[in-house]
Coordinates of N, CA and C and ligand atoms in Angstrom, one line a residue:
L1 N -17.2 45.3 27.2 CA -16.8 45.9 28.5 C -17.9 46.8 29.0
S2 N -18.0 46.8 30.4 CA -19.0 47.7 31.0 C -18.6 49.2 30.8
L3 N -19.5 50.1 31.1 CA -19.2 51.5 31.0 C -18.0 51.8 31.9
E4 N -18.0 51.3 33.1 CA -16.9 51.6 34.1 C -15.6 51.1 33.6
E5 N -15.6 49.9 33.0 CA -14.4 49.3 32.5 C -13.9 50.0 31.3
R6 N -14.8 50.5 30.5 CA -14.4 51.3 29.3 C -13.7 52.6 29.8
L7 N -14.3 53.3 30.8 CA -13.7 54.5 31.3 C -12.3 54.3 31.8
A8 N -12.1 53.2 32.5 CA -10.7 52.9 33.0 C -9.8 52.6 31.8
S9 N -10.3 52.0 30.8 CA -9.5 51.6 29.7 C -9.0 52.7 28.9
Y10 N -9.8 53.8 28.8 CA -9.3 55.0 28.0 C -8.0 55.5 28.7
I11 N -8.0 55.5 30.0 CA -6.8 56.0 30.7 C -5.7 55.0 30.5
V12 N -5.9 53.8 30.6 CA -4.8 52.8 30.5 C -4.3 52.8 29.1
E13 N -5.2 52.8 28.1 CA -4.8 52.8 26.7 C -4.3 54.1 26.2
G14 N -4.6 55.2 26.9 CA -4.2 56.5 26.5 C -4.9 57.0 25.2
T15 N -6.1 56.6 25.1 CA -6.9 57.0 23.9 C -8.2 57.8 24.3
K16 N -8.5 58.7 23.4 CA -9.7 59.5 23.7 C -10.9 59.1 22.7
E17 N -10.7 58.0 21.9 CA -11.7 57.6 21.0 C -12.9 57.0 21.7
G18 N -14.0 57.7 21.7 CA -15.2 57.2 22.4 C -15.3 57.7 23.8
L19 N -14.3 58.4 24.3 CA -14.3 58.9 25.7 C -15.5 59.8 26.0
I20 N -15.7 60.9 25.2 CA -16.7 61.9 25.5 C -18.1 61.3 25.6
P21 N -18.5 60.5 24.6 CA -19.9 59.9 24.8 C -20.0 59.0 26.0
D22 N -18.9 58.3 26.4 CA -19.0 57.5 27.6 C -19.0 58.3 28.8
L23 N -18.3 59.5 28.8 CA -18.3 60.4 30.0 C -19.8 60.9 30.1
E24 N -20.4 61.2 29.0 CA -21.7 61.8 29.0 C -22.7 60.7 29.6
E25 N -22.5 59.5 29.2 CA -23.4 58.4 29.7 C -23.1 58.3 31.2
A26 N -21.9 58.3 31.6 CA -21.5 58.2 33.0 C -22.2 59.3 33.8
L27 N -22.3 60.5 33.3 CA -22.9 61.6 34.0 C -24.4 61.4 34.2
T28 N -25.0 60.6 33.5 CA -26.4 60.3 33.7 C -26.6 59.4 35.0
K29 N -25.5 58.7 35.3 CA -25.6 57.8 36.5 C -24.8 58.2 37.7
Y30 N -23.7 58.9 37.5 CA -22.9 59.2 38.7 C -22.6 60.7 38.7
R31 N -22.1 61.2 39.9 CA -21.7 62.5 40.1 C -20.2 62.6 39.5
P32 N -19.9 63.8 38.9 CA -18.6 63.9 38.3 C -17.4 63.4 39.1
L33 N -17.4 63.8 40.4 CA -16.3 63.4 41.2 C -16.2 61.9 41.5
D34 N -17.4 61.3 41.5 CA -17.4 59.8 41.6 C -16.8 59.1 40.4
I35 N -17.0 59.8 39.2 CA -16.5 59.2 38.0 C -14.9 59.3 38.0
I36 N -14.4 60.5 38.5 CA -13.0 60.6 38.6 C -12.4 59.7 39.7
N37 N -13.0 59.7 40.9 CA -12.4 58.9 41.9 C -12.7 57.4 41.7
G38 N -13.6 57.0 40.9 CA -13.9 55.6 40.7 C -13.2 55.1 39.5
P39 N -13.9 55.0 38.3 CA -13.2 54.3 37.1 C -12.0 55.0 36.6
L40 N -11.9 56.3 36.6 CA -10.8 57.0 36.0 C -9.5 56.8 36.9
M41 N -9.7 56.9 38.2 CA -8.6 56.7 39.1 C -8.1 55.2 39.1
K42 N -9.1 54.3 38.9 CA -8.8 52.9 38.8 C -7.9 52.7 37.6
G43 N -8.2 53.4 36.5 CA -7.3 53.3 35.3 C -5.9 53.9 35.6
M44 N -5.9 55.0 36.3 CA -4.6 55.6 36.6 C -3.8 54.7 37.5
E45 N -4.4 54.0 38.5 CA -3.7 53.1 39.3 C -3.1 51.9 38.5
E46 N -3.9 51.5 37.5 CA -3.4 50.4 36.6 C -2.2 50.9 35.8
V47 N -2.2 52.2 35.4 CA -1.1 52.8 34.6 C 0.1 52.8 35.5
G48 N -0.1 53.2 36.8 CA 1.1 53.2 37.7 C 1.7 51.8 37.9
R49 N 0.8 50.8 38.0 CA 1.2 49.5 38.2 C 2.0 49.0 37.0
L50 N 1.5 49.2 35.8 CA 2.2 48.8 34.6 C 3.5 49.5 34.4
F51 N 3.5 50.8 34.7 CA 4.7 51.6 34.6 C 5.8 51.0 35.5
N52 N 5.4 50.7 36.7 CA 6.3 50.1 37.7 C 6.9 48.8 37.3
N53 N 6.1 48.0 36.5 CA 6.6 46.7 36.0 C 7.3 46.9 34.7
N54 N 7.6 48.1 34.3 CA 8.2 48.4 33.0 C 7.4 47.9 31.8
E55 N 6.1 47.9 32.0 CA 5.2 47.5 30.9 C 4.7 48.7 30.1
L56 N 5.0 49.9 30.6 CA 4.7 51.1 30.0 C 5.9 52.0 30.0
I57 N 6.1 52.9 29.0 CA 7.1 53.9 29.0 C 6.6 55.2 29.4
V58 N 7.5 56.2 29.7 CA 7.0 57.5 30.1 C 6.1 58.1 29.1
A59 N 6.4 58.0 27.8 CA 5.6 58.6 26.8 C 4.2 58.1 26.8
E60 N 4.0 56.8 27.2 CA 2.7 56.2 27.2 C 1.9 56.7 28.5
V61 N 2.7 56.9 29.6 CA 2.1 57.4 30.8 C 1.6 58.8 30.6
L62 N 2.4 59.6 29.8 CA 2.0 61.0 29.5 C 0.7 61.0 28.7
Q63 N 0.5 60.0 27.8 CA -0.7 60.0 27.0 C -1.9 59.7 28.0
S64 N -1.7 58.8 28.9 CA -2.7 58.5 29.9 C -3.1 59.7 30.7
A65 N -2.0 60.5 31.1 CA -2.2 61.7 31.8 C -3.1 62.7 31.0
E66 N -2.8 62.7 29.7 CA -3.6 63.6 28.8 C -5.0 63.3 28.8
V67 N -5.3 62.0 28.8 CA -6.7 61.5 28.8 C -7.4 61.8 30.1
M68 N -6.6 61.7 31.2 CA -7.2 62.0 32.5 C -7.5 63.5 32.5
K69 N -6.6 64.3 32.1 CA -6.8 65.8 32.1 C -8.0 66.2 31.2
A70 N -8.1 65.6 30.0 CA -9.3 65.8 29.2 C -10.6 65.4 29.8
S71 N -10.5 64.3 30.6 CA -11.8 63.8 31.2 C -12.2 64.8 32.3
V72 N -11.2 65.2 33.1 CA -11.5 66.1 34.2 C -12.0 67.5 33.7
A73 N -11.4 67.9 32.5 CA -11.8 69.2 31.9 C -13.3 69.0 31.4
H74 N -13.6 67.9 30.9 CA -15.0 67.6 30.4 C -16.0 67.6 31.6
L75 N -15.6 67.0 32.7 CA -16.5 66.8 33.8 C -16.6 68.1 34.7
E76 N -15.6 68.9 34.6 CA -15.5 70.1 35.5 C -16.8 71.0 35.5
P77 N -17.3 71.3 34.3 CA -18.5 72.2 34.3 C -19.7 71.6 35.0
H78 N -19.7 70.2 35.1 CA -20.8 69.6 35.7 C -20.7 69.4 37.2
M79 N -19.6 69.9 37.8 CA -19.5 69.8 39.2 C -20.3 70.8 40.0
E80 N -20.6 70.4 41.2 CA -21.4 71.3 42.0 C -20.6 72.5 42.4
K81 N -21.2 73.7 42.3 CA -20.5 74.9 42.8 C -21.3 75.5 43.9
S82 N -20.6 76.0 44.9 CA -21.4 76.6 46.0 C -21.3 78.1 45.7
E83 N -22.3 78.8 45.9 CA -22.4 80.3 45.6 C -22.0 81.1 46.8
T84 N -21.1 80.6 47.6 CA -20.8 81.4 48.8 C -19.8 82.5 48.5
S85 N -19.7 83.4 49.4 CA -18.6 84.5 49.2 C -17.3 83.8 49.5
V86 N -16.2 84.6 49.1 CA -14.9 83.9 49.2 C -14.5 83.6 50.6
K87 N -14.2 82.3 50.8 CA -13.9 81.8 52.2 C -12.5 82.0 52.6
G88 N -11.6 82.1 51.6 CA -10.2 82.2 51.9 C -9.4 82.1 50.6
K89 N -8.1 82.5 50.8 CA -7.2 82.5 49.6 C -6.1 81.4 49.9
I90 N -5.9 80.5 49.0 CA -5.0 79.4 49.2 C -4.0 79.3 48.0
I91 N -2.7 79.2 48.4 CA -1.7 79.1 47.3 C -1.5 77.6 47.1
L92 N -1.4 77.1 45.9 CA -1.2 75.7 45.6 C 0.1 75.6 44.7
A93 N 0.8 74.5 45.0 CA 2.0 74.3 44.2 C 2.4 72.8 44.3
T94 N 2.9 72.3 43.2 CA 3.6 71.0 43.2 C 5.1 71.4 43.5
V95 N 5.6 70.7 44.5 CA 6.9 71.1 45.0 C 8.1 70.9 44.0
K96 N 9.1 71.6 44.3 CA 10.4 71.6 43.5 C 10.8 70.1 43.1
G97 N 11.1 70.0 41.8 CA 11.5 68.7 41.4 C 10.5 67.7 40.9
D98 N 9.2 68.1 41.1 CA 8.1 67.2 40.8 C 7.2 67.8 39.7
V99 N 6.8 67.0 38.7 CA 6.0 67.6 37.6 C 4.5 67.1 37.7
H100 N 4.2 66.2 38.6 CA 2.9 65.6 38.7 C 1.9 66.7 39.1
D101 N 0.9 67.0 38.3 CA 0.0 68.0 38.6 C -1.5 67.7 38.5
I102 N -1.9 66.5 38.2 CA -3.3 66.2 38.0 C -4.0 66.2 39.3
G103 N -3.4 65.7 40.4 CA -4.0 65.7 41.7 C -4.1 67.2 42.2
K104 N -3.1 67.9 42.0 CA -3.1 69.3 42.5 C -4.2 70.1 41.7
N105 N -4.3 69.9 40.4 CA -5.3 70.6 39.7 C -6.7 70.2 40.1
L106 N -6.8 69.0 40.5 CA -8.1 68.5 41.0 C -8.5 69.3 42.3
V107 N -7.5 69.4 43.1 CA -7.7 70.1 44.4 C -8.1 71.6 44.1
E108 N -7.4 72.1 43.1 CA -7.8 73.5 42.7 C -9.3 73.6 42.3
I109 N -9.7 72.7 41.4 CA -11.1 72.7 41.0 C -12.1 72.6 42.2
I110 N -11.8 71.6 43.0 CA -12.7 71.4 44.2 C -12.7 72.6 45.1
L111 N -11.6 73.2 45.4 CA -11.5 74.3 46.3 C -12.2 75.5 45.7
S112 N -11.9 75.8 44.4 CA -12.4 77.0 43.8 C -13.9 76.9 43.5
N113 N -14.4 75.7 43.3 CA -15.8 75.5 43.2 C -16.6 75.7 44.5
N114 N -15.8 75.7 45.6 CA -16.4 75.7 46.9 C -16.0 77.0 47.7
G115 N -15.7 78.0 46.9 CA -15.6 79.3 47.6 C -14.2 79.8 47.9
Y116 N -13.2 79.1 47.4 CA -11.8 79.5 47.7 C -11.2 80.2 46.5
K117 N -10.4 81.2 46.8 CA -9.6 81.8 45.7 C -8.3 81.1 45.7
I118 N -7.9 80.5 44.5 CA -6.7 79.7 44.4 C -5.7 80.4 43.6
I119 N -4.5 80.4 44.1 CA -3.3 80.9 43.3 C -2.5 79.7 43.0
N120 N -2.6 79.2 41.8 CA -1.9 78.0 41.4 C -0.6 78.3 40.8
L121 N 0.5 77.9 41.5 CA 1.8 78.3 41.1 C 2.4 77.3 40.1
G122 N 1.7 76.2 39.9 CA 2.2 75.2 38.9 C 3.0 74.1 39.5
I123 N 4.0 73.7 38.6 CA 4.8 72.5 39.0 C 6.3 72.9 39.3
K124 N 7.0 72.0 39.9 CA 8.4 72.2 40.2 C 8.7 73.6 40.9
V125 N 7.8 73.9 41.9 CA 7.9 75.3 42.5 C 8.9 75.3 43.7
P126 N 9.9 76.1 43.6 CA 10.9 76.1 44.7 C 10.3 76.9 45.9
P127 N 10.8 76.6 47.1 CA 10.3 77.3 48.3 C 10.3 78.8 48.2
E128 N 11.3 79.4 47.6 CA 11.4 80.9 47.6 C 10.2 81.4 46.8
Q129 N 9.8 80.7 45.8 CA 8.6 81.2 45.0 C 7.3 81.1 45.8
I130 N 7.2 80.1 46.6 CA 6.0 79.9 47.4 C 6.0 81.0 48.5
I131 N 7.2 81.3 49.0 CA 7.3 82.3 50.1 C 6.9 83.7 49.5
E132 N 7.4 84.0 48.3 CA 7.1 85.3 47.7 C 5.6 85.4 47.4
A133 N 5.1 84.3 46.8 CA 3.6 84.4 46.5 C 2.8 84.6 47.8
Y134 N 3.2 83.9 48.8 CA 2.5 84.0 50.1 C 2.4 85.4 50.5
R135 N 3.6 86.1 50.5 CA 3.7 87.4 51.0 C 2.9 88.4 50.1
Q136 N 3.0 88.2 48.8 CA 2.3 89.1 47.8 C 0.8 88.9 47.9
E137 N 0.4 87.7 48.0 CA -1.1 87.4 48.0 C -1.7 87.5 49.3
K138 N -0.9 87.6 50.4 CA -1.5 87.6 51.8 C -2.5 86.4 51.9
A139 N -2.0 85.2 51.5 CA -2.9 84.0 51.5 C -3.2 83.5 52.9
D140 N -4.3 82.8 53.0 CA -4.7 82.2 54.3 C -4.0 80.8 54.6
A141 N -3.6 80.1 53.5 CA -3.0 78.8 53.7 C -2.2 78.5 52.4
I142 N -1.4 77.5 52.6 CA -0.5 77.0 51.5 C -0.7 75.5 51.3
G143 N -1.0 75.2 50.0 CA -1.2 73.8 49.7 C 0.0 73.2 48.9
L144 N 0.6 72.1 49.4 CA 1.7 71.5 48.6 C 1.3 70.1 48.2
S145 N 1.7 69.9 46.9 CA 1.4 68.5 46.4 C 2.7 67.9 45.9
G146 N 2.8 66.6 45.9 CA 4.0 65.9 45.4 C 3.7 64.4 45.4
L147 N 4.2 63.8 44.3 CA 3.9 62.3 44.2 C 5.2 61.5 44.3
L148 N 6.3 62.1 44.2 CA 7.5 61.3 44.3 C 8.0 61.1 45.7
V149 N 8.7 60.1 46.0 CA 9.3 59.9 47.4 C 10.1 61.1 47.7
K150 N 10.9 61.6 46.7 CA 11.8 62.7 47.1 C 11.0 64.0 47.3
S151 N 9.8 64.0 46.8 CA 8.9 65.2 47.0 C 8.5 65.3 48.5
A152 N 8.3 64.2 49.1 CA 8.0 64.2 50.5 C 9.1 64.9 51.3
Q153 N 10.3 64.5 50.9 CA 11.5 65.1 51.6 C 11.5 66.6 51.2
Q154 N 11.2 67.0 50.0 CA 11.2 68.4 49.5 C 10.2 69.2 50.4
M155 N 9.1 68.5 50.8 CA 8.1 69.3 51.6 C 8.7 69.6 53.0
V156 N 9.6 68.7 53.5 CA 10.3 69.0 54.8 C 11.2 70.3 54.6
L157 N 11.9 70.3 53.4 CA 12.8 71.4 53.2 C 12.0 72.7 53.0
T158 N 10.8 72.6 52.3 CA 10.0 73.7 52.0 C 9.5 74.3 53.4
A159 N 9.0 73.4 54.2 CA 8.6 73.8 55.6 C 9.7 74.5 56.3
Q160 N 10.9 74.0 56.2 CA 12.0 74.7 56.9 C 12.3 76.1 56.4
D161 N 12.2 76.2 55.1 CA 12.5 77.5 54.5 C 11.4 78.5 54.8
M162 N 10.2 78.0 54.9 CA 9.0 78.9 55.3 C 9.2 79.3 56.7
R163 N 9.6 78.4 57.6 CA 9.8 78.8 59.0 C 10.9 79.9 59.1
A164 N 12.0 79.6 58.3 CA 13.1 80.6 58.4 C 12.6 81.9 57.9
A165 N 11.6 82.0 57.0 CA 11.1 83.2 56.5 C 10.1 83.8 57.4
G166 N 9.8 83.2 58.5 CA 8.9 83.7 59.5 C 7.4 83.5 59.2
I167 N 7.2 82.5 58.3 CA 5.8 82.2 58.0 C 5.2 81.1 58.9
N168 N 4.0 81.3 59.3 CA 3.4 80.2 60.1 C 1.9 79.9 59.7
A169 N 1.6 80.2 58.5 CA 0.2 79.9 57.9 C 0.1 78.4 57.9
P170 N -1.2 77.9 57.9 CA -1.4 76.5 57.8 C -0.9 76.0 56.5
I171 N -0.3 74.8 56.5 CA 0.1 74.1 55.3 C -0.8 72.9 55.1
L172 N -1.3 72.7 53.9 CA -2.1 71.5 53.6 C -1.2 70.7 52.6
V173 N -1.0 69.4 53.0 CA -0.1 68.6 52.1 C -0.8 67.4 51.6
G174 N -0.5 67.0 50.3 CA -1.1 65.8 49.8 C -0.3 65.2 48.6
G175 N -0.6 64.0 48.3 CA 0.1 63.3 47.2 C 0.5 61.9 47.6
A176 N 0.7 61.1 46.6 CA 0.8 59.6 46.8 C 1.9 59.2 47.7
A177 N 3.1 59.9 47.7 CA 4.2 59.5 48.5 C 4.1 59.9 50.0
L178 N 3.1 60.6 50.3 CA 2.9 61.1 51.7 C 2.0 60.3 52.5
S179 N 2.1 60.4 53.8 CA 1.1 59.8 54.7 C 0.9 60.7 55.9
R180 N -0.1 60.4 56.7 CA -0.4 61.2 57.8 C 0.7 61.2 58.8
K181 N 1.3 60.0 58.9 CA 2.4 59.8 59.9 C 3.6 60.6 59.4
F182 N 4.0 60.6 58.1 CA 5.1 61.3 57.7 C 4.9 62.8 57.9
T183 N 3.7 63.3 57.7 CA 3.3 64.7 57.9 C 3.5 65.1 59.3
K184 N 3.1 64.2 60.2 CA 3.1 64.5 61.7 C 4.6 64.4 62.2
T185 N 5.3 63.4 61.8 CA 6.6 63.1 62.4 C 7.8 63.8 61.7
R186 N 7.6 64.1 60.4 CA 8.7 64.7 59.6 C 8.5 66.1 59.2
I187 N 7.3 66.5 58.8 CA 7.1 67.8 58.3 C 6.8 68.8 59.4
S188 N 5.8 68.4 60.2 CA 5.3 69.3 61.3 C 6.4 69.8 62.2
P189 N 7.3 68.9 62.7 CA 8.4 69.4 63.6 C 9.3 70.5 63.0
E190 N 9.3 70.6 61.6 CA 10.1 71.6 61.0 C 9.4 72.9 60.8
Y191 N 8.2 73.1 61.3 CA 7.4 74.2 61.0 C 6.7 74.8 62.2
D192 N 6.4 76.1 62.3 CA 5.7 76.6 63.4 C 4.2 76.6 63.4
G193 N 3.7 76.5 62.2 CA 2.2 76.5 62.0 C 1.7 75.1 61.9
L194 N 0.4 75.0 61.6 CA -0.2 73.7 61.4 C 0.2 73.1 60.1
V195 N 0.4 71.8 60.1 CA 0.7 71.0 58.8 C -0.3 69.9 58.8
L196 N -1.2 69.9 57.8 CA -2.3 69.0 57.7 C -2.3 68.1 56.5
Y197 N -2.4 66.8 56.6 CA -2.4 65.9 55.5 C -3.8 65.6 55.0
A198 N -3.9 65.7 53.6 CA -5.2 65.4 53.0 C -5.0 64.2 52.1
K199 N -5.9 63.2 52.2 CA -5.7 62.0 51.4 C -6.2 62.2 50.0
D200 N -7.2 63.1 49.8 CA -7.7 63.4 48.5 C -8.2 64.8 48.4
A201 N -8.7 65.2 47.3 CA -9.2 66.5 47.1 C -10.4 66.9 48.0
M202 N -11.3 66.0 48.2 CA -12.4 66.3 49.1 C -12.0 66.4 50.5
D203 N -11.1 65.6 50.9 CA -10.5 65.7 52.3 C -9.8 67.1 52.4
G204 N -9.1 67.5 51.3 CA -8.5 68.8 51.3 C -9.5 69.9 51.6
L205 N -10.7 69.8 50.9 CA -11.8 70.8 51.1 C -12.3 70.8 52.5
D206 N -12.5 69.6 53.1 CA -13.0 69.5 54.5 C -12.0 70.2 55.4
I207 N -10.7 69.9 55.2 CA -9.7 70.5 56.1 C -9.7 72.0 55.9
A208 N -9.7 72.5 54.7 CA -9.7 73.9 54.4 C -11.0 74.6 55.1
N209 N -12.1 73.9 55.0 CA -13.3 74.5 55.7 C -13.2 74.6 57.2
K210 N -12.5 73.5 57.8 CA -12.3 73.5 59.2 C -11.4 74.7 59.6
L211 N -10.3 74.8 58.8 CA -9.3 75.9 59.0 C -9.9 77.2 59.0
M212 N -10.8 77.5 58.0 CA -11.3 78.8 57.8 C -12.4 79.2 58.8
N213 N -13.0 78.1 59.4 CA -14.1 78.4 60.4 C -13.6 78.9 61.7
Ligands
B1M1 CO1 5.0 59.6 37.3 N1 5.4 58.5 38.9 N2 6.9 59.9 37.0 N3 4.4 60.5 35.7 N4 3.3 58.9 37.6 C1 4.3 58.0 39.7 C2 4.0 59.0 40.8 C3 4.9 56.6 40.2 C4 4.3 56.2 41.6 C5 4.6 55.6 39.2 C6 5.2 54.2 39.5 O1 6.4 54.0 39.4 N5 4.4 53.3 40.0 C7 6.4 56.9 40.3 C8 6.9 57.5 41.6 C9 7.8 56.6 42.3 C10 8.3 57.2 43.6 O2 8.9 58.2 43.8 N6 7.9 56.5 44.7 C11 6.5 57.9 39.2 C12 7.8 58.2 38.5 C13 8.9 57.3 38.9 C14 7.9 59.2 37.5 C15 9.2 59.6 36.8 C16 10.5 59.7 37.7 C17 9.4 58.7 35.6 C18 10.7 58.9 34.8 O3 10.8 59.9 34.2 N7 11.5 57.9 34.8 C19 8.8 61.0 36.3 C20 9.0 62.1 37.3 C21 9.2 63.4 36.7 C22 9.3 64.5 37.8 O4 8.3 64.7 38.5 N8 10.4 65.1 38.0 C23 7.3 60.8 36.1 C24 6.5 61.4 35.1 C25 5.2 61.2 34.9 C26 4.4 61.8 33.8 C27 4.9 63.2 33.3 C28 4.5 60.9 32.6 C29 2.9 61.8 34.3 C30 2.5 63.0 35.0 C31 1.7 64.0 34.2 C32 1.1 65.1 34.9 O5 0.8 65.1 36.1 N9 0.9 66.2 34.2 C33 3.1 60.7 35.4 C34 1.9 60.0 35.9 C35 0.6 60.2 35.3 C36 2.1 59.1 37.1 C37 1.0 58.2 37.7 C38 0.8 57.0 36.8 C39 -0.4 58.8 38.0 C40 -0.4 60.1 38.8 C41 -1.7 60.7 38.7 O6 -1.9 61.7 38.0 N10 -2.7 60.2 39.5 C42 1.7 57.8 39.1 C43 1.3 56.4 39.6 C44 0.1 56.5 40.5 O7 -0.1 57.4 41.2 N11 -0.7 55.5 40.4 C45 3.1 58.1 38.8 C46 -4.1 60.8 39.4 C47 -4.2 61.9 40.5 C48 -5.6 62.4 40.5 O8 -3.9 61.4 41.7 O9 -1.9 63.0 42.0 O10 -2.3 61.0 43.6 P1 -2.8 62.1 42.7 O11 -3.8 63.0 43.6 C49 -4.7 62.5 44.5 C50 -4.2 62.5 46.0 O12 -2.8 62.2 46.0 C51 -4.5 63.8 46.5 O13 -5.7 64.2 45.8 C52 -5.8 63.5 44.6 C53 -7.2 62.8 44.5 O14 -8.3 63.6 44.8 N12 -3.6 65.0 46.4 C54 -3.8 66.1 47.2 C55 -2.6 65.2 45.6 N13 -2.1 66.4 45.8 C56 -2.8 67.0 46.8 C57 -2.6 68.2 47.5 C58 -3.5 68.5 48.5 C59 -4.5 67.6 48.9 C60 -4.6 66.4 48.2 O15 -3.5 69.6 49.2 C61 -2.6 70.7 48.8

């Protein structure tokens, strides 16, 4: 197998045997984020496909997620960091009912490496907790992540609750079950502030930079 195929296969097989030396080799050729978005994400997509076809069970997917997290943790110190002053404070949460956090944590890494102070509230975060954190932290924006179809709906509910609480800070949303269209037609009308869809973590950074300027 080529290096790229091996990297994807660690994720698919859920094994870390040989992972670190191969990540080190990859770092001599690619930038850390390109390794994540390339072969590692390719592996994760395959995991999703196999899981969907009932060829993997949840416990196996969990192992794949472990390998993904270990890979991101290994690559993180090699990522570019900008030495700017704090550009803004952003609250991040995976919405109520959803445990998927690899994408959200990647967003945290990218944003905090690029001058943002991140308050990461974790997973399965109910709207009231987001509202409380927003008020306590006096954040500039709120980032919501969710991968399940029902999480897209949960974002609509979260936006409604935030509006009812009188909040109109920009909301950044992302995750596999979302789309720009859903954001525009379903979430935005339920909120008084901006609601912006990010397709990946770098897109999230671009949007955050535009917002703060
Ligand atoms: Co789950 N899962 N899972 N899972 N899982 C999916 C999402 C699924 C599509 C798999 C499938 O069936 N093909 C499917 C959802 C179906 C649906 O609703 N349409 C699914 C399911 C069904 C489930 C369970 C219900 C399974 C069960 O128990 N029967 C269960 C749900 C539990 C719950 O949430 N209540 C479940 C559980 C799990 C594990 C715990 C085993 C594990 C998660 C571990 C963890 O996160 N700690 C897991 C995993 C790993 C996946 C897949 C395989 C991979 C997700 C992932 O980490 N991708 C996933 C299939 C897939 O996506 N191919 C699947 C890598 C990650 C970097 O990408 O999170 O998309 P992603 O983030 C991207 C962008 O979306 C974006 O940036 C990132 C890239 O830069 N982004 C943002 C994300 N959030 C953002 C926020 C932003 C900006 C950008 O701003 C705020």
